[in-house]
CSV table of C-alpha atoms and ligand atoms in Angstrom, one decimal:
chain,number,residue,atom,x,y,z
A,19,MET,CA,16.4,6.9,3.0
A,20,MET,CA,13.1,5.5,4.3
A,21,ALA,CA,10.2,7.8,5.1
A,22,LYS,CA,9.1,8.2,8.7
A,23,ARG,CA,5.6,6.9,7.8
A,24,ASN,CA,5.1,3.9,5.5
A,25,PHE,CA,1.9,2.2,4.5
A,26,LEU,CA,2.1,-1.3,3.0
A,27,ILE,CA,-1.1,-2.6,1.5
A,28,ILE,CA,-1.5,-6.2,0.3
A,29,GLY,CA,-3.3,-6.4,-3.0
A,30,HIS,CA,-4.3,-10.0,-2.9
A,31,ARG,CA,-5.8,-10.2,-6.4
A,32,ALA,CA,-4.3,-7.1,-7.9
A,33,HIS,CA,-3.1,-8.0,-11.4
A,34,THR,CA,0.7,-7.7,-12.1
A,35,VAL,CA,0.2,-6.9,-15.8
A,36,ALA,CA,-1.9,-4.2,-17.4
A,37,ASP,CA,-4.6,-6.6,-18.8
A,38,TRP,CA,-7.4,-4.3,-17.5
A,39,LYS,CA,-9.1,-1.1,-18.5
A,40,LEU,CA,-9.2,2.1,-16.5
A,41,ASP,CA,-13.0,1.8,-16.5
A,42,ASP,CA,-12.8,-1.6,-14.7
A,43,ILE,CA,-10.3,-1.1,-11.7
A,44,CYS,CA,-12.7,-2.9,-9.2
A,45,GLY,CA,-13.3,-6.0,-11.4
A,46,GLY,CA,-10.7,-6.6,-14.1
A,47,ALA,CA,-7.7,-5.2,-12.2
A,48,GLY,CA,-8.5,-7.2,-9.0
A,49,ARG,CA,-9.8,-4.6,-6.6
A,50,LEU,CA,-7.2,-2.0,-7.5
A,51,ASP,CA,-9.8,0.6,-6.4
A,52,VAL,CA,-9.0,-0.3,-2.7
A,53,LEU,CA,-5.3,0.3,-3.4
A,54,VAL,CA,-5.8,3.5,-5.2
A,55,ARG,CA,-8.1,4.9,-2.5
A,56,SER,CA,-5.3,3.9,0.0
A,57,ILE,CA,-2.7,5.9,-2.0
A,58,THR,CA,-5.0,9.0,-1.8
A,59,ALA,CA,-5.6,8.5,1.9
A,60,SER,CA,-1.8,8.1,2.5
A,61,LEU,CA,-0.4,10.9,0.5
A,62,TRP,CA,-3.1,13.6,0.2
A,63,LYS,CA,-3.8,16.4,2.7
A,64,SER,CA,-6.6,18.9,1.9
A,65,HIS,CA,-4.2,20.9,-0.3
A,66,GLY,CA,-0.9,19.2,-1.0
A,67,ILE,CA,1.1,16.0,-0.4
A,68,ARG,CA,2.4,14.5,2.8
A,69,ARG,CA,6.1,14.6,1.9
A,70,ASP,CA,7.0,12.4,5.0
A,71,THR,CA,5.0,9.4,3.9
A,72,ASP,CA,5.6,6.6,1.5
A,73,VAL,CA,3.1,3.9,0.2
A,74,TRP,CA,4.1,0.4,-0.8
A,75,LEU,CA,1.7,-1.8,-2.8
A,76,SER,CA,2.3,-5.5,-3.0
A,77,LEU,CA,0.5,-6.7,-6.1
A,78,ARG,CA,-0.1,-10.5,-5.5
A,79,GLY,CA,-2.6,-11.4,-8.2
A,80,LYS,CA,-2.1,-13.0,-11.6
A,81,PRO,CA,0.3,-13.7,-13.1
A,82,LYS,CA,3.0,-14.6,-10.6
A,83,PRO,CA,5.5,-13.4,-9.3
A,84,ASP,CA,4.5,-10.4,-7.0
A,85,ILE,CA,5.3,-6.8,-7.9
A,86,THR,CA,6.0,-3.9,-5.5
A,87,ILE,CA,5.0,-0.4,-6.4
A,88,HIS,CA,6.5,2.3,-4.3
A,89,PHE,CA,5.0,5.8,-4.1
A,90,SER,CA,7.5,8.3,-2.5
A,91,GLY,CA,5.7,11.3,-0.9
A,92,LYS,CA,9.0,13.2,-1.1
A,93,ASN,CA,9.5,12.7,-4.9
A,94,ILE,CA,6.0,12.2,-6.3
A,95,LYS,CA,4.8,14.4,-9.2
A,96,TYR,CA,1.7,14.1,-11.3
A,97,LEU,CA,-0.4,12.6,-8.4
A,98,ASN,CA,-4.0,13.8,-8.4
A,99,PRO,CA,-6.7,13.1,-5.8
A,100,ASP,CA,-8.9,11.2,-8.3
A,101,GLU,CA,-8.9,7.4,-8.5
A,102,ARG,CA,-8.7,7.2,-12.3
A,103,SER,CA,-5.5,9.2,-12.8
A,104,THR,CA,-3.7,7.3,-9.9
A,105,ALA,CA,-4.8,4.0,-11.5
A,106,ALA,CA,-3.3,5.3,-14.7
A,107,LEU,CA,0.1,5.8,-13.0
A,108,ILE,CA,0.0,2.1,-12.0
A,109,ARG,CA,-1.2,1.0,-15.4
A,110,ASN,CA,1.6,2.9,-17.3
A,111,GLY,CA,4.1,1.6,-14.8
A,112,LEU,CA,3.1,-2.0,-15.4
A,113,ILE,CA,3.4,-1.4,-19.2
A,114,LYS,CA,6.9,0.1,-18.8
A,115,LEU,CA,8.1,-2.7,-16.5
A,116,SER,CA,6.8,-5.3,-18.9
A,117,GLU,CA,9.1,-8.4,-18.7
A,118,LYS,CA,11.9,-6.5,-16.8
A,119,LYS,CA,12.7,-7.1,-13.1
A,120,GLY,CA,13.3,-3.4,-12.1
A,121,PRO,CA,13.5,-1.4,-10.0
A,122,LEU,CA,12.3,1.1,-12.6
A,123,GLU,CA,11.1,4.7,-11.9
A,124,THR,CA,8.2,4.8,-14.3
A,125,SER,CA,7.0,8.3,-13.3
A,126,PRO,CA,8.7,10.8,-10.8
A,127,GLY,CA,8.3,9.2,-7.4
A,128,VAL,CA,6.8,5.9,-8.6
A,129,THR,CA,9.1,2.9,-8.7
A,130,ILE,CA,8.1,-0.6,-9.7
A,131,GLN,CA,10.0,-3.9,-9.4
A,132,ARG,CA,9.5,-7.6,-9.2
A,133,GLU,CA,9.8,-8.5,-5.5
A,134,SER,CA,8.0,-11.0,-3.3
A,135,PHE,CA,5.8,-9.8,-0.4
A,136,GLU,CA,8.3,-11.5,2.0
A,137,GLU,CA,11.3,-9.5,0.6
A,138,LEU,CA,9.3,-6.2,0.7
A,139,VAL,CA,8.3,-6.8,4.4
A,140,LYS,CA,11.9,-7.4,5.4
A,141,LYS,CA,13.1,-4.0,4.2
A,142,LEU,CA,10.6,-1.7,5.8
A,143,PRO,CA,11.3,0.0,9.2
A,144,LYS,CA,9.6,-0.6,12.6
A,145,PRO,CA,6.6,-2.5,11.2
A,146,ALA,CA,3.2,-3.4,12.7
A,147,LEU,CA,0.1,-5.1,11.4
A,148,LEU,CA,-3.3,-3.5,11.5
A,149,SER,CA,-5.9,-6.1,12.5
A,150,GLU,CA,-9.4,-6.1,14.0
A,151,LYS,CA,-8.0,-8.8,16.3
A,152,GLY,CA,-5.1,-6.6,17.5
A,153,ASP,CA,-4.3,-5.9,21.1
A,154,LYS,CA,-2.2,-2.8,20.8
A,155,GLU,CA,-2.8,0.9,19.9
A,156,VAL,CA,-1.3,2.9,17.0
A,157,LYS,CA,1.7,4.8,18.4
A,158,SER,CA,4.5,6.9,16.9
A,159,ASN,CA,7.2,4.3,17.7
A,160,TYR,CA,6.0,2.3,14.6
A,161,GLU,CA,7.1,3.5,11.2
A,162,THR,CA,5.4,0.9,8.9
A,163,PHE,CA,1.8,0.0,9.0
A,164,VAL,CA,0.7,-3.2,7.1
A,165,LEU,CA,-2.9,-3.5,6.0
A,166,GLY,CA,-5.1,-5.9,4.0
A,167,ASP,CA,-7.1,-4.8,1.0
A,168,ASP,CA,-10.8,-6.0,1.1
A,169,ARG,CA,-9.4,-9.2,2.7
A,170,ASP,CA,-7.3,-9.8,5.7
A,171,PRO,CA,-3.8,-11.4,5.3
A,172,THR,CA,-3.8,-15.1,4.3
A,173,ASP,CA,-2.4,-17.8,6.6
A,174,ASP,CA,0.9,-17.8,4.5
A,175,GLU,CA,1.1,-14.0,4.9
A,176,MET,CA,0.4,-14.3,8.6
A,177,GLU,CA,3.4,-16.7,8.9
A,178,ILE,CA,5.6,-13.8,7.5
A,179,LEU,CA,3.9,-11.2,9.8
A,180,LYS,CA,3.7,-13.3,12.9
A,181,SER,CA,6.3,-11.4,14.9
A,182,PHE,CA,4.7,-8.1,14.3
A,183,ASP,CA,2.7,-6.2,16.9
A,184,LYS,CA,-1.0,-6.2,16.0
A,185,LEU,CA,-2.7,-2.8,16.2
A,186,LYS,CA,-6.5,-2.4,16.6
A,187,ILE,CA,-8.5,0.8,15.8
A,188,GLY,CA,-11.8,0.2,17.7
A,189,GLU,CA,-14.3,-2.6,17.4
A,190,THR,CA,-15.6,-1.8,13.9
A,191,SER,CA,-14.1,-3.4,10.8
A,192,LEU,CA,-13.2,-0.4,8.5
A,193,LEU,CA,-12.1,0.2,5.0
A,194,THR,CA,-8.3,0.1,4.5
A,195,SER,CA,-8.3,3.8,3.4
A,196,ALA,CA,-10.3,4.8,6.5
A,197,CYS,CA,-7.8,3.0,8.7
A,198,ILE,CA,-5.0,5.0,7.0
A,199,THR,CA,-6.8,8.3,7.6
A,200,LEU,CA,-7.2,7.4,11.3
A,201,ILE,CA,-3.5,6.4,11.7
A,202,HIS,CA,-2.4,9.7,10.2
A,203,HIS,CA,-4.8,11.5,12.7
A,204,PHE,CA,-3.3,9.6,15.7
A,205,LEU,CA,0.2,10.3,14.6
A,206,ASP,CA,-0.4,14.0,13.7
A,207,GLU,CA,-1.9,14.7,17.2
B,16,SAM,C1,-11.9,-4.2,4.9
B,16,SAM,S1,-10.7,-4.8,6.1
B,16,SAM,C2,-10.5,-6.5,5.7
B,16,SAM,C3,-11.8,-7.4,5.7
B,16,SAM,C4,-12.4,-7.5,7.0
B,16,SAM,N1,-11.5,-8.2,8.0
B,16,SAM,C5,-13.6,-8.3,6.8
B,16,SAM,O1,-13.6,-9.5,6.4
B,16,SAM,O2,-14.7,-7.8,7.1
B,16,SAM,C6,-9.2,-4.2,5.5
B,16,SAM,C7,-8.0,-4.1,6.4
B,16,SAM,O3,-8.1,-2.9,7.2
B,16,SAM,C8,-7.6,-3.1,8.5
B,16,SAM,N2,-8.7,-2.9,9.5
B,16,SAM,C9,-9.9,-2.8,9.3
B,16,SAM,N3,-10.6,-2.5,10.4
B,16,SAM,C10,-9.7,-2.5,11.4
B,16,SAM,C11,-9.7,-2.2,12.8
B,16,SAM,N4,-10.9,-2.0,13.4
B,16,SAM,N5,-8.5,-2.2,13.5
B,16,SAM,C12,-7.4,-2.4,12.9
B,16,SAM,N6,-7.3,-2.7,11.5
B,16,SAM,C13,-8.4,-2.7,10.8
B,16,SAM,C14,-7.0,-4.6,8.4
B,16,SAM,O4,-5.6,-4.5,8.1
B,16,SAM,C15,-7.8,-5.2,7.4
B,16,SAM,O5,-7.1,-6.3,6.8
């Protein structure tokens, strides 16, 4: 069953193999730091995990094809608030997936598979896109929130997302993880 809150973050350059070191998640891993911070913002409260929330990462960097990593708030274990250990969950998952297609649960609550961004988008419930150019507000009738990493969706991605409502959070362009914290706040109220 799908969670009531889902965050999908597009990792435009995030590598789909573990050809990077844990000391180099910004550079060698293709801005994985943005994705890892987004996982922390999505799943961590002050003390404990948001069990009603899931995170979906679409890794779209080298080599092709795309990989989806699903973090289930309900089932996750061994998630800590620091960036390095969350990046290690991703790295170990990529090593275990290797040449396989998946889905493969590589750690409790972490599932990895080869799946295109388009396929992933289709299966998520009541979706909307977060965009600085949006014309709607965050509301609880949406269940999936799609966000860019350090870059907005490409033209090809926008073609896939074109029918989605576009939600704006004020006039300032914010970090992805900051947007996620604000979305939780709006929905919690
Ligand atoms: C760091 S921003 C992307 C880069 C940014 N557009 C730029 O070039 O300065 C990351 C993502 O957060 C979301 N975002 C950032 N600010 C937002 C806002 N004010 N309203 C809605 N979404 C926002 C969008 O999904 C965006 O793709």
